[in-house]
Structures are given as structure tokens and as C-alpha cells.
Short mmCIF file of C-alpha atoms in Angstrom, two decimals:
data_model
loop_
_atom_site.label_atom_id
_atom_site.label_comp_id
_atom_site.label_asym_id
_atom_site.label_seq_id
_atom_site.Cartn_x
_atom_site.Cartn_y
_atom_site.Cartn_z
CA MET A 14 -21.16 -53.90 -8.82
CA THR A 15 -18.72 -56.72 -8.12
CA ASP A 16 -18.75 -60.53 -8.15
CA LEU A 17 -17.25 -62.80 -5.57
CA SER A 18 -14.96 -65.41 -7.10
CA PRO A 19 -15.01 -68.99 -5.69
CA THR A 20 -11.90 -68.13 -3.69
CA GLY A 21 -13.61 -65.15 -2.13
CA VAL A 22 -11.62 -62.62 -4.14
CA VAL A 23 -13.67 -59.69 -5.40
CA VAL A 24 -13.69 -59.61 -9.21
CA ARG A 25 -15.16 -56.82 -11.35
CA PRO A 26 -17.60 -57.96 -14.05
CA GLY A 27 -15.30 -56.88 -16.91
CA ALA A 28 -12.40 -58.83 -15.47
CA ALA A 29 -14.61 -61.85 -14.84
CA GLY A 30 -15.69 -61.78 -18.48
CA ARG A 31 -12.09 -61.60 -19.64
CA LEU A 32 -11.16 -64.50 -17.38
CA ARG A 33 -14.04 -66.56 -18.75
CA ARG A 34 -12.93 -65.81 -22.31
CA LEU A 35 -9.32 -66.69 -21.50
CA GLY A 36 -10.47 -69.90 -19.85
CA ALA A 37 -12.57 -70.77 -22.86
CA ALA A 38 -9.64 -70.02 -25.17
CA ALA A 39 -7.30 -72.19 -23.10
CA LEU A 40 -9.85 -74.99 -23.11
CA SER A 41 -10.33 -74.72 -26.87
CA LEU A 42 -6.54 -74.82 -27.35
CA LEU A 43 -6.40 -77.98 -25.26
CA VAL A 44 -9.18 -79.56 -27.29
CA ALA A 45 -7.49 -78.52 -30.55
CA THR A 46 -4.15 -79.96 -29.40
CA ALA A 47 -5.83 -83.20 -28.40
CA VAL A 48 -7.45 -83.41 -31.83
CA TRP A 49 -4.53 -82.27 -33.99
CA LEU A 50 -1.45 -83.95 -32.54
CA PRO A 51 -2.76 -87.52 -32.87
CA SER A 52 -4.02 -86.67 -36.38
CA LEU A 53 -0.76 -85.16 -37.62
CA GLN A 54 0.78 -88.54 -38.48
CA LEU A 55 -2.03 -89.18 -40.97
CA PHE A 56 -0.60 -86.48 -43.23
CA PHE A 57 2.87 -88.05 -43.23
CA ARG A 58 1.90 -91.67 -43.21
CA HIS A 59 4.26 -94.03 -44.99
CA GLU A 60 3.14 -96.41 -47.69
CA PRO A 61 2.76 -100.08 -46.76
CA GLY A 62 5.65 -102.33 -47.82
CA GLU A 63 8.36 -99.67 -47.70
CA HIS A 64 10.91 -102.43 -47.13
CA ARG A 65 10.48 -105.63 -49.09
CA ALA A 66 12.53 -108.73 -48.50
CA SER A 67 12.93 -109.32 -52.23
CA GLY A 68 11.73 -108.09 -55.58
CA ALA A 69 11.33 -104.48 -56.62
CA LEU A 70 12.14 -101.60 -54.34
CA SER A 71 9.29 -99.55 -52.91
CA PRO A 72 8.48 -96.30 -54.74
CA ARG A 73 10.40 -94.38 -52.08
CA GLY A 74 13.40 -96.68 -52.53
CA GLU A 75 13.25 -96.28 -56.32
CA ALA A 76 13.14 -92.50 -56.02
CA LEU A 77 16.09 -92.45 -53.61
CA LEU A 78 17.99 -94.74 -55.95
CA ALA A 79 17.23 -92.48 -58.91
CA HIS A 80 18.67 -89.47 -57.10
CA GLN A 81 21.82 -91.31 -56.00
CA LEU A 82 22.35 -92.68 -59.49
CA SER A 83 21.94 -89.21 -60.95
CA LEU A 84 24.80 -87.94 -58.80
CA TRP A 85 27.21 -90.57 -60.13
CA ASP A 86 25.74 -90.94 -63.62
CA GLU A 87 25.98 -87.26 -64.35
CA GLY A 88 29.25 -87.08 -62.44
CA GLY A 89 31.19 -83.87 -62.51
CA ALA A 90 29.76 -80.86 -60.76
CA ALA A 91 26.71 -82.36 -59.02
CA GLN A 92 28.68 -85.23 -57.52
CA ASP A 93 31.65 -83.08 -56.58
CA ALA A 94 29.40 -80.51 -54.93
CA ALA A 95 27.48 -83.11 -52.90
CA LEU A 96 30.71 -84.69 -51.66
CA ALA A 97 32.46 -81.38 -51.03
CA ARG A 98 29.56 -80.13 -48.90
CA MET A 99 29.89 -83.19 -46.66
CA ARG A 100 33.68 -83.15 -46.58
CA ALA A 101 33.60 -79.59 -45.28
CA THR A 102 32.08 -81.01 -42.08
CA ASN A 103 33.33 -84.58 -41.97
CA ALA A 104 35.48 -86.45 -44.49
CA GLU A 105 34.13 -89.73 -43.08
CA TRP A 106 30.71 -88.92 -44.56
CA ASP A 107 32.17 -88.83 -48.07
CA PHE A 108 33.60 -92.31 -47.49
CA MET A 109 30.59 -93.81 -45.75
CA GLY A 110 28.28 -92.35 -48.38
CA ARG A 111 30.21 -94.41 -50.92
CA THR A 112 29.91 -97.56 -48.81
CA PHE A 113 26.18 -97.22 -48.21
CA LEU A 114 25.57 -96.44 -51.86
CA VAL A 115 27.57 -99.45 -53.07
CA LEU A 116 25.69 -101.70 -50.64
CA GLY A 117 22.38 -100.21 -51.77
CA LEU A 118 23.29 -100.58 -55.43
CA ALA A 119 24.38 -104.18 -54.90
CA ASN A 120 21.03 -104.95 -53.28
CA ALA A 121 19.20 -103.10 -56.05
CA ALA A 122 21.13 -105.07 -58.71
CA LEU A 123 20.28 -108.36 -57.02
CA ARG A 124 16.62 -107.32 -56.81
CA ASP A 125 16.44 -106.27 -60.44
CA PRO A 126 18.75 -108.24 -62.76
CA GLY A 127 17.66 -106.02 -65.65
CA ALA A 128 19.34 -103.07 -63.98
CA GLU A 129 22.46 -104.99 -62.96
CA ALA A 130 24.74 -103.64 -65.69
CA ARG A 131 23.85 -100.02 -64.92
CA HIS A 132 24.28 -100.47 -61.19
CA LEU A 133 27.56 -102.35 -61.60
CA ALA A 134 28.91 -99.51 -63.76
CA VAL A 135 28.22 -97.03 -60.96
CA ILE A 136 29.61 -99.40 -58.31
CA ASP A 137 32.80 -99.74 -60.35
CA ARG A 138 33.08 -96.00 -60.76
CA ILE A 139 32.73 -95.50 -57.00
CA VAL A 140 35.12 -98.31 -56.09
CA ASP A 141 37.77 -97.34 -58.65
CA GLU A 142 37.66 -93.69 -57.62
CA THR A 143 37.78 -94.57 -53.90
CA LEU A 144 40.79 -96.82 -54.40
CA ALA A 145 42.51 -94.15 -56.50
CA LEU A 146 41.88 -91.48 -53.86
CA GLU A 147 43.21 -93.72 -51.13
CA ARG A 148 46.27 -94.54 -53.23
CA GLU A 149 46.99 -90.90 -54.10
CA ARG A 150 46.06 -89.13 -50.86
CA GLY A 151 46.28 -91.89 -48.28
CA MET A 152 43.75 -93.14 -45.75
CA LEU A 153 43.67 -89.75 -44.01
CA HIS A 154 41.70 -88.39 -46.95
CA PHE A 155 38.64 -90.22 -45.60
CA MET A 156 39.25 -89.67 -41.91
CA MET A 157 38.67 -86.95 -39.36
CA PRO A 158 41.65 -84.73 -38.47
CA TYR A 159 42.22 -86.38 -35.09
CA ALA A 160 43.60 -89.40 -36.95
CA THR A 161 46.99 -87.71 -36.67
CA ARG A 162 46.81 -86.85 -32.97
CA GLY A 163 49.04 -89.77 -32.00
CA PRO A 164 50.53 -93.04 -33.19
CA PHE A 165 48.48 -96.13 -33.93
CA VAL A 166 49.34 -98.95 -31.53
CA GLN A 167 49.82 -101.35 -34.43
CA GLN A 168 52.40 -100.23 -36.95
CA PRO A 169 52.51 -99.45 -39.78
CA ALA A 170 49.38 -97.39 -39.24
CA ARG A 171 46.22 -98.53 -40.97
CA SER A 172 42.61 -97.72 -40.24
CA LEU A 173 40.08 -100.51 -40.03
CA PHE A 174 37.45 -97.88 -40.79
CA VAL A 175 38.96 -97.42 -44.24
CA ASP A 176 40.09 -101.01 -44.87
CA GLY A 177 36.83 -102.53 -43.62
CA GLU A 178 34.48 -100.40 -45.69
CA ILE A 179 36.63 -100.68 -48.82
CA ALA A 180 36.59 -104.45 -48.34
CA LEU A 181 32.83 -104.30 -47.88
CA MET A 182 32.44 -102.43 -51.18
CA LEU A 183 34.72 -104.92 -52.94
CA GLY A 184 32.87 -107.89 -51.48
CA ALA A 185 29.47 -106.49 -52.38
CA ARG A 186 30.62 -105.91 -55.95
CA ALA A 187 31.95 -109.45 -56.24
CA LEU A 188 28.77 -110.96 -54.83
CA VAL A 189 26.79 -109.33 -57.62
CA ALA A 190 29.29 -110.15 -60.36
CA ARG A 191 32.92 -111.11 -60.07
CA ARG A 192 35.77 -108.88 -61.22
CA ALA A 193 39.18 -110.49 -60.80
CA ASP A 194 41.25 -107.39 -60.06
CA LEU A 195 38.87 -106.26 -57.34
CA GLU A 196 38.75 -109.73 -55.79
CA ALA A 197 42.54 -109.70 -55.49
CA GLU A 198 42.23 -106.37 -53.69
CA LEU A 199 39.51 -107.84 -51.46
CA ASP A 200 41.70 -110.81 -50.54
CA ALA A 201 44.60 -108.51 -49.68
CA ARG A 202 42.42 -106.29 -47.47
CA VAL A 203 40.84 -109.25 -45.72
CA ALA A 204 44.25 -110.80 -45.04
CA GLU A 205 45.54 -107.50 -43.62
CA MET A 206 42.49 -106.95 -41.43
CA ARG A 207 42.55 -110.50 -40.15
CA SER A 208 46.23 -110.27 -39.30
CA ARG A 209 45.73 -107.04 -37.34
CA MET A 210 42.67 -108.28 -35.50
CA GLU A 211 44.41 -111.52 -34.55
CA ARG A 212 47.33 -109.54 -33.08
CA SER A 213 45.08 -107.50 -30.79
CA PRO A 214 44.10 -108.59 -27.25
CA MET A 215 40.49 -107.77 -28.13
CA LEU A 216 40.69 -109.27 -31.62
CA SER A 217 39.96 -105.73 -32.79
CA ALA A 218 41.89 -103.43 -35.08
CA GLU A 219 42.11 -99.66 -34.68
CA SER A 220 40.11 -97.19 -36.71
CA TYR A 221 41.89 -94.20 -35.17
CA PRO A 222 45.00 -94.11 -32.96
CA ASP A 223 44.38 -96.49 -30.04
CA GLU A 224 40.65 -96.33 -30.79
CA CYS A 225 38.71 -99.39 -31.91
CA TRP A 226 35.05 -99.19 -32.92
CA THR A 227 32.49 -101.99 -32.79
CA PHE A 228 31.01 -100.31 -35.90
CA CYS A 229 34.22 -100.79 -37.91
CA ASN A 230 35.15 -104.20 -36.52
CA THR A 231 31.73 -105.72 -37.22
CA LEU A 232 31.70 -104.24 -40.73
CA ALA A 233 35.18 -105.69 -41.28
CA LEU A 234 33.83 -109.05 -40.13
CA GLY A 235 30.95 -108.55 -42.55
CA ALA A 236 33.47 -108.09 -45.37
CA MET A 237 35.24 -111.27 -44.25
CA ARG A 238 31.93 -113.11 -44.39
CA MET A 239 31.55 -111.87 -47.96
CA ALA A 240 35.01 -113.28 -48.72
CA ASP A 241 33.90 -116.54 -47.06
CA ALA A 242 30.91 -116.70 -49.37
CA LEU A 243 33.05 -116.03 -52.44
CA ARG A 244 35.74 -118.58 -51.49
CA GLY A 245 33.55 -121.20 -49.86
CA GLU A 246 35.43 -120.75 -46.58
CA ARG A 247 34.49 -120.09 -42.96
CA ARG A 248 37.59 -118.24 -41.78
CA GLY A 249 35.70 -115.01 -41.40
CA LEU A 250 33.00 -116.78 -39.43
CA ASP A 251 35.56 -118.38 -37.13
CA LEU A 252 37.22 -115.05 -36.38
CA GLY A 253 33.80 -113.44 -36.01
CA ARG A 254 32.77 -115.97 -33.38
CA ARG A 255 35.97 -115.44 -31.43
CA TRP A 256 35.58 -111.66 -31.73
CA LEU A 257 32.04 -111.94 -30.43
CA ALA A 258 33.14 -114.09 -27.48
CA ALA A 259 35.71 -111.43 -26.54
CA ALA A 260 33.15 -108.66 -27.04
CA ARG A 261 30.56 -110.41 -24.87
CA ALA A 262 33.14 -110.76 -22.12
CA ARG A 263 34.46 -107.19 -22.17
CA LEU A 264 32.48 -104.89 -24.43
CA VAL A 265 28.95 -105.25 -23.11
CA ASP A 266 27.51 -102.46 -21.00
CA PRO A 267 26.25 -104.22 -17.84
CA ARG A 268 23.26 -101.91 -17.38
CA THR A 269 21.75 -102.37 -20.83
CA GLY A 270 23.38 -105.52 -22.21
CA LEU A 271 24.30 -103.48 -25.29
CA LEU A 272 27.68 -103.49 -26.99
CA VAL A 273 29.68 -100.34 -26.36
CA SER A 274 30.76 -98.31 -29.35
CA SER A 275 34.48 -97.63 -28.88
CA TYR A 276 37.42 -98.89 -26.85
CA THR A 277 41.17 -98.86 -26.78
CA HIS A 278 43.39 -101.45 -28.41
CA ASP A 279 43.68 -103.31 -25.10
CA GLY A 280 39.94 -103.14 -24.38
CA ARG A 281 39.42 -100.10 -22.14
CA ILE A 282 35.95 -98.76 -22.91
CA LEU A 283 35.84 -95.23 -24.32
CA ASP A 284 32.22 -94.65 -25.38
CA GLY A 285 29.22 -96.62 -24.20
CA PRO A 286 26.30 -97.99 -26.23
CA GLU A 287 25.69 -95.48 -29.01
CA GLY A 288 22.72 -95.55 -31.36
CA SER A 289 24.65 -94.34 -34.38
CA SER A 290 26.81 -97.49 -34.04
CA LEU A 291 24.51 -100.07 -32.54
CA TRP A 292 21.83 -100.39 -35.20
CA LEU A 293 24.44 -101.00 -37.87
CA VAL A 294 26.48 -103.29 -35.63
CA ALA A 295 23.42 -105.46 -34.97
CA HIS A 296 22.72 -105.73 -38.70
CA ALA A 297 26.35 -106.76 -39.39
CA LEU A 298 26.25 -109.36 -36.61
CA LEU A 299 23.44 -111.13 -38.48
CA LEU A 300 26.33 -112.61 -40.49
CA ILE A 301 28.09 -113.89 -37.36
CA ASP A 302 25.49 -114.82 -34.76
CA PRO A 303 21.87 -114.07 -35.70
CA ASP A 304 20.53 -114.83 -32.23
CA PHE A 305 22.93 -112.41 -30.58
CA ALA A 306 22.22 -109.85 -33.32
CA ARG A 307 18.48 -110.12 -32.70
CA ASP A 308 19.03 -109.76 -28.97
CA GLN A 309 21.10 -106.61 -29.54
CA TYR A 310 18.40 -105.20 -31.81
CA ALA A 311 15.69 -105.94 -29.24
CA ARG A 312 17.73 -104.27 -26.51
CA ALA A 313 18.53 -101.27 -28.70
CA ARG A 314 14.86 -100.98 -29.56
CA ARG A 315 13.99 -100.98 -25.86
CA GLU A 316 16.79 -98.67 -24.71
CA LEU A 317 17.01 -96.29 -27.67
CA GLY A 318 13.85 -96.60 -29.74
CA ALA A 319 10.83 -94.39 -29.06
CA GLU A 320 7.40 -93.87 -30.60
CA LEU A 321 4.68 -91.35 -29.88
CA LEU A 322 1.50 -90.45 -31.78
CA GLY A 323 2.62 -92.39 -34.85
CA PHE A 324 6.10 -90.87 -35.00
CA GLY A 325 9.26 -92.84 -34.25
CA TRP A 326 12.81 -91.84 -33.41
CA ALA A 327 15.90 -93.17 -31.69
CA ARG A 328 18.09 -91.84 -28.93
CA GLU A 329 21.86 -91.77 -29.32
CA TRP A 330 22.52 -92.90 -25.75
CA PRO A 331 20.46 -94.99 -23.35
CA ARG A 332 19.11 -93.08 -20.36
CA SER A 333 21.64 -94.83 -18.15
CA TRP A 334 24.63 -93.48 -20.09
CA SER A 335 25.52 -89.82 -20.35
CA GLY A 336 27.16 -89.14 -23.70
CA PRO A 337 27.77 -86.05 -25.80
CA GLU A 338 26.05 -84.67 -28.88
CA ASP A 339 28.72 -85.06 -31.56
CA VAL A 340 29.34 -85.55 -35.24
CA ASP A 341 28.07 -89.14 -35.01
CA SER A 342 24.85 -88.40 -33.14
CA GLY A 343 24.01 -85.31 -35.19
CA PRO A 344 21.74 -82.78 -33.52
CA ILE A 345 19.81 -84.16 -30.55
CA VAL A 346 16.28 -82.88 -29.97
CA PRO A 347 15.97 -81.75 -26.36
CA LEU A 348 13.51 -83.47 -24.00
CA VAL A 349 12.87 -86.53 -26.20
CA GLY A 350 16.55 -87.10 -26.97
CA ALA A 351 15.93 -87.87 -30.65
CA SER A 352 19.23 -88.15 -32.51
CA ALA A 353 19.46 -87.66 -36.26
CA GLY A 354 22.35 -90.12 -36.59
CA SER A 355 20.79 -92.81 -34.45
CA SER A 356 17.31 -92.40 -35.98
CA GLY A 357 18.78 -92.63 -39.49
CA LEU A 358 20.55 -95.88 -38.77
CA ALA A 359 17.57 -97.19 -36.80
CA LEU A 360 15.89 -97.36 -40.21
CA LEU A 361 18.52 -99.91 -41.23
CA GLY A 362 18.04 -101.85 -38.01
CA ALA A 363 14.27 -101.89 -38.40
CA ALA A 364 14.55 -103.05 -42.02
CA ALA A 365 17.19 -105.69 -41.29
CA PHE A 366 15.22 -107.17 -38.40
CA GLY A 367 11.83 -106.99 -40.10
CA ASP A 368 10.42 -104.50 -37.60
CA ALA A 369 7.85 -103.00 -39.98
CA PRO A 370 5.88 -101.04 -37.35
CA TYR A 371 8.98 -99.22 -36.09
CA LEU A 372 10.24 -98.69 -39.64
CA GLY A 373 6.90 -97.14 -40.48
CA THR A 374 6.97 -94.69 -37.61
CA LEU A 375 10.58 -93.74 -38.39
CA LEU A 376 9.63 -93.02 -42.00
CA THR A 377 6.66 -90.96 -40.82
CA SER A 378 9.06 -88.85 -38.76
CA LEU A 379 11.40 -88.61 -41.71
CA ASP A 380 8.67 -87.15 -43.87
CA LEU A 381 7.70 -84.67 -41.17
CA ALA A 382 11.15 -83.54 -40.09
CA ALA A 383 13.68 -84.28 -42.84
CA PHE A 384 12.09 -82.10 -45.55
CA PRO A 385 11.79 -84.38 -48.59
CA ILE A 386 12.45 -82.82 -51.98
CA ARG A 387 10.99 -84.62 -54.99
CA GLU A 388 12.25 -83.64 -58.42
CA GLY A 389 10.79 -85.74 -61.17
CA GLY A 390 11.23 -89.33 -60.08
CA ARG A 391 14.05 -88.46 -57.69
CA LEU A 392 13.93 -88.09 -53.93
CA ARG A 393 16.34 -86.57 -51.49
CA TYR A 394 15.96 -85.07 -48.04
CA ALA A 395 16.89 -81.43 -47.60
CA ALA A 396 17.80 -81.88 -43.93
CA SER A 397 20.04 -84.79 -44.82
CA ASN A 398 23.01 -85.16 -47.16
CA GLN A 399 24.35 -87.77 -49.57
CA VAL A 400 25.45 -90.15 -46.81
CA GLY A 401 22.09 -89.90 -45.05
CA ASP A 402 20.15 -90.51 -48.23
CA ALA A 403 22.47 -93.39 -49.21
CA ALA A 404 22.01 -94.99 -45.77
CA LEU A 405 18.24 -94.77 -46.21
CA LEU A 406 18.52 -96.33 -49.66
CA TYR A 407 20.59 -99.14 -48.17
CA ALA A 408 18.00 -99.65 -45.44
CA LEU A 409 15.09 -99.86 -47.89
CA SER A 410 17.02 -102.16 -50.24
CA PHE A 411 18.48 -104.37 -47.49
CA GLY A 412 18.19 -108.13 -47.86
CA PRO A 413 19.46 -109.74 -51.06
CA LEU A 414 23.17 -109.25 -50.33
CA TRP A 415 22.99 -110.81 -46.88
CA GLN A 416 20.78 -113.58 -48.32
CA ARG A 417 23.40 -114.28 -50.98
CA ILE A 418 26.05 -114.77 -48.31
CA ALA A 419 23.79 -117.23 -46.54
CA ALA A 420 22.96 -119.00 -49.81
CA ALA A 421 26.67 -119.43 -50.55
CA GLY A 422 26.80 -121.84 -47.63
CA GLY A 423 28.29 -119.39 -45.23
CA ALA A 424 25.25 -119.14 -42.98
CA PRO A 425 26.32 -119.14 -39.35
CA MET B 24 -10.48 -64.24 -29.08
CA SER B 25 -11.36 -66.68 -31.85
CA ARG B 26 -10.31 -64.05 -34.40
CA LEU B 27 -7.00 -63.63 -32.60
CA LEU B 28 -6.38 -67.37 -32.75
CA ALA B 29 -7.32 -67.48 -36.43
CA LEU B 30 -5.03 -64.55 -37.11
CA GLY B 31 -2.19 -66.36 -35.34
CA ALA B 32 -2.79 -69.43 -37.49
CA ALA B 33 -2.84 -67.32 -40.65
CA LEU B 34 0.39 -65.55 -39.69
CA LEU B 35 2.16 -68.86 -39.07
CA VAL B 36 1.04 -70.25 -42.41
CA ALA B 37 2.05 -67.02 -44.12
CA ALA B 38 5.49 -67.13 -42.50
CA PHE B 39 5.99 -70.66 -43.75
CA ALA B 40 4.75 -69.77 -47.22
CA ALA B 41 7.16 -66.84 -47.35
CA CYS B 42 10.12 -68.98 -46.28
CA HIS B 43 9.17 -71.62 -48.82
CA LEU B 44 8.74 -69.18 -51.66
CA LEU B 45 12.10 -67.65 -50.81
CA GLY B 46 13.63 -71.06 -51.47
CA LEU B 47 14.86 -71.64 -47.95
CA ARG B 48 14.01 -75.35 -47.91
CA GLU B 49 17.46 -76.25 -49.24
CA HIS B 50 19.01 -74.42 -46.32
CA VAL B 51 17.71 -76.93 -43.76
CA SER B 52 20.71 -79.09 -44.67
CA VAL B 53 22.42 -77.13 -41.90
CA LEU B 54 20.46 -79.37 -39.52
CA SER B 55 22.76 -82.22 -40.55
CA GLY B 56 25.80 -79.97 -40.41
CA THR B 57 25.97 -79.79 -44.20
CA ALA B 58 26.16 -76.55 -46.15
CA PRO B 59 23.21 -75.95 -48.50
CA PRO B 60 23.83 -76.62 -52.18
CA GLY B 61 25.05 -73.78 -54.31
CA SER B 62 25.96 -71.32 -51.60
CA GLY B 63 28.05 -70.76 -48.54
CA GLY B 64 24.85 -71.04 -46.52
CA ASP B 65 23.56 -69.11 -43.57
CA ALA B 66 22.56 -71.47 -40.76
CA SER B 67 19.89 -69.09 -39.52
CA LEU B 68 17.97 -69.39 -42.81
CA GLY B 69 17.71 -73.15 -42.43
CA VAL B 70 16.65 -72.82 -38.81
CA ALA B 71 14.08 -70.17 -39.80
CA TYR B 72 12.63 -72.48 -42.44
CA ALA B 73 12.44 -75.41 -40.01
CA LEU B 74 10.75 -73.27 -37.35
CA SER B 75 8.29 -71.85 -39.86
CA TRP B 76 7.51 -75.38 -41.09
CA PHE B 77 6.76 -76.68 -37.63
CA GLY B 78 4.82 -73.49 -36.89
CA GLY B 79 2.81 -74.09 -40.05
CA VAL B 80 2.09 -77.80 -39.62
CA VAL B 81 1.96 -78.19 -35.84
CA LEU B 82 0.93 -74.88 -34.29
CA ALA B 83 -1.16 -73.24 -37.00
CA PRO B 84 -3.71 -76.08 -37.24
CA ILE B 85 -4.04 -76.11 -33.46
CA LEU B 86 -4.75 -72.38 -33.43
CA ALA B 87 -7.17 -72.76 -36.34
CA ILE B 88 -9.06 -75.62 -34.70
CA ALA B 89 -9.16 -73.73 -31.40
CA ALA B 90 -10.52 -70.66 -33.21
CA GLY B 91 -13.24 -72.82 -34.74
CA VAL B 92 -14.13 -74.41 -31.40
CA LEU B 93 -14.25 -71.04 -29.69
CA ALA B 94 -16.37 -69.49 -32.43
CA ALA B 95 -18.80 -72.41 -32.24
CA VAL B 96 -19.07 -72.10 -28.47
CA ASP B 97 -19.65 -68.34 -28.72
CA ARG B 98 -22.39 -68.88 -31.30
CA LEU B 99 -24.11 -71.45 -29.09
CA ARG B 100 -23.93 -69.12 -26.11
CA SER B 101 -25.33 -66.18 -28.03
CA ARG B 102 -28.49 -68.11 -29.00
#
């Protein structure tokens, strides 16, 4: 006996039964997918109040802080190993991990005066060691190998990447508690950076040979704003406003309205709007022009931010710009375009601009895809590294340092 | 068919459990381009752990729920 299928094809009863079972299985898989995928976020849901404007850190922030402190408190092998593992891929990570940690510790010290002495001791250890390494091995110690591929336009060669972040560490330290020798170093760095930026057609100094980064220039301006706050001046703000005017004229991508990430000394654009730069740039610009900073964040959120089923992530490049997967973007997940580098720094953007819903979805993704490891009261992410964890700590602690600059009368 | 789906779910969970018990979680640092702590690191181990994790938390529950739905439908039909 045979059956006639709806299409008129003759189907044997056994085959028809198998088809029915396959159809039922496919349908049940569809139902299961529709039930499970929207529910998945519930198992990785973040706690409310992960980022607080003031007061104690959230439990996640405290656990991240405890792990970072353990690396520098215990010193020796654990710290060396963590830094060496990053340096094997990118020496910049070693350096930026120090910067993010110092900024996070400064915020933590301002949030909890009882812990100030302990945090300052670690900040001093980091700053002193960083200055010693730079003195002994030169700026190249913290840079990628292509730093030697050609001459810097401005001579003698200096990298704003190194000068700016060292100045940022020095400024953060001084804003928690003053230390005369470090303030002298801060003043010298700020004077050098200002001089180089003023000599450039774009009011921008190079990080690498004939390569300026909005990331580094806005962080340098952030350090100058710290110096403003310490000295009761507005010189950093004045330069920042002029830098921003030049950037708005020549460094804004016309399709997205976002600042590009890198350009030559005379202003030729190299890389377009890049998530791993933009979120941090927007947060630094809060110290120069909060309205413009908020506009950049809103645009970045629209062009780069994404959320689905309770999970959040960020793209490295807007859809209108074709850019590579590189050491800054980290691995990019195909189809959705999620970038580890951009998503990590989007956490800072979301915290700095009070975007709690987006921050929450980013943290949910972090718990799903970054493989948290909790040991005692410490937290680190297995898929990350010291710089990634330190950036997250900075994001969750963000606030008091920037508020202190504003309170010092330097609010733009 | 429902048994096949349930078996698939169990295999995925078992694969993840095996990777976890073998201590491969640390190896996922290769996803950030960083060598795992305490070893030279084999990138494939980190990738295997990540795949087994997503198999265990994304695919396995879907297969398990589908197996349950299918079994329930079969039971209703057989009445």
C-alpha cells in the first residue's frame, strides 16, 4: 500500500512515518530554541547596581579589585607571569594594564578612604616600577615592534601613548594624595606633551611614527585636566577645546559622526571609527566637552552597540566602515561582529555615561562568554588577561576621580 | 527520536564536564591572544573548552527540552 503526499508524490507508509517523526522533531527543536534562548540570560543575569556613582564598589568590583591587588601585593612570580603572558602578545597590554589598574585603584581609594593607604602603596609600586622600566629600557619597552619602522615626525622621538598614560597615572595618584616627586614628573610630562601637541597641525602628538591616535591624545588631555585640577589652572582645558575644534573639523567620519581612531601627523585619516578607541575617547572627553562626549557615546551606542535576548556586545567598526580584526579589536565573532576589545571598553563607556541597561547586558555577556574564575573573594576572567580585568575594574569603579577634577574647579 | 535528542544533550554535557574536569578552563585565555597561566598553552584546548561550554549551555538544553516536548507529544498520541 502507498500514500499520496500533498504534492502528489507517492510515499510508502514507513517513509511517511519517518517524515512525520522528523517533522515533529524539527518542530520540537524550534519550540525548545524559542523557549531556551530567551531564558538563557536569566542564568547569567548581573546584579543590580554593578556600577555605583559613589560609595562602595559592587561585589563584582570588589572581587576584581581583590584579584588585581593580589597580583601586586604578592608581587614576584604571580605578577611577573601575568605580565609576561601579555607581553608575549603585545607589550602595550602590560603598559595599559598598569594604567587601568592605577585609575581603578585611585577610584577605589576615593570611594573607600579606609583603604586609601593600601591602594596608594600599590599605585606607588606600579608607578615607580613603570618609570624605572621606561628609564632603563626606553619607551619601546611598552610599545609594539612597529614603533621602529620609521622616524617620528617630531624629533627627538617620543610616544604620546607612553607619555600620556604615565601622566595619567601620575595625575591620578596626586588627585588621591600628593607626592612631590611624582608631581614634578607629572609637570614635566604635561609640559612636553603640550609642547608637542602645539607644534602639530592637528594639535596632536604621535604615538607611533607618523601615527596619532585619538585614544592617546584624549587620554593625554585627560592627564592635562588632572594637572589643571591640581594647579588650579585651565591650560589643559584650553588646549583640549582647541584640539576638539580641530578634531571636529577633520577627524569626524561623515557617515557616522564618530571620531576616527588614527591619523597621520598632518591629519590624513588612517583608521576610521573604532570601538576599541571610541568608548574610552568619549569617556576622556567628558573632561573637555561633556555635551560632545555624550553625543559621541550616543552615536557609538547606535553604530557599534548591540543587544539581543538580554546579551549585549559592541562591534569594532560601524557597518559603514570596513576594518580589520587586529590586536586592538581582539577576536571578532562572525555574523554579529562582536569584538572583544570594543565590548570590553564599551563597559567603561556604559559606566561613564550612566547607561545601566547596556552595562547590564554587557556584563551578562561577560559572564556567559568570558569564563569567570572565582577563587575565594577574587575574580578574574579566564578568557581575558590582566589588562582586560583591570579595564573592567576601572569601568566598575569609574566616577570619583573625574568628579574630583570637576570639584577642583576645572569643570568645563 | 526523543531518546536520540536526550542522548545528544547528555553527550554535550558530558563533553563539557570532561573538559572542565581536565582543567581546560584556564586555556580559554587564548581567546584574548594570551597564553594560559603556567604552561606554553595549546590554543586548541582553549577552543575545545569554549566549544564544549557553549555546547553544554546553549545546545544541550535545547536538545533536552526538545526531547521532553517530543516525548510528551508521543505520549499524548499513544493514548
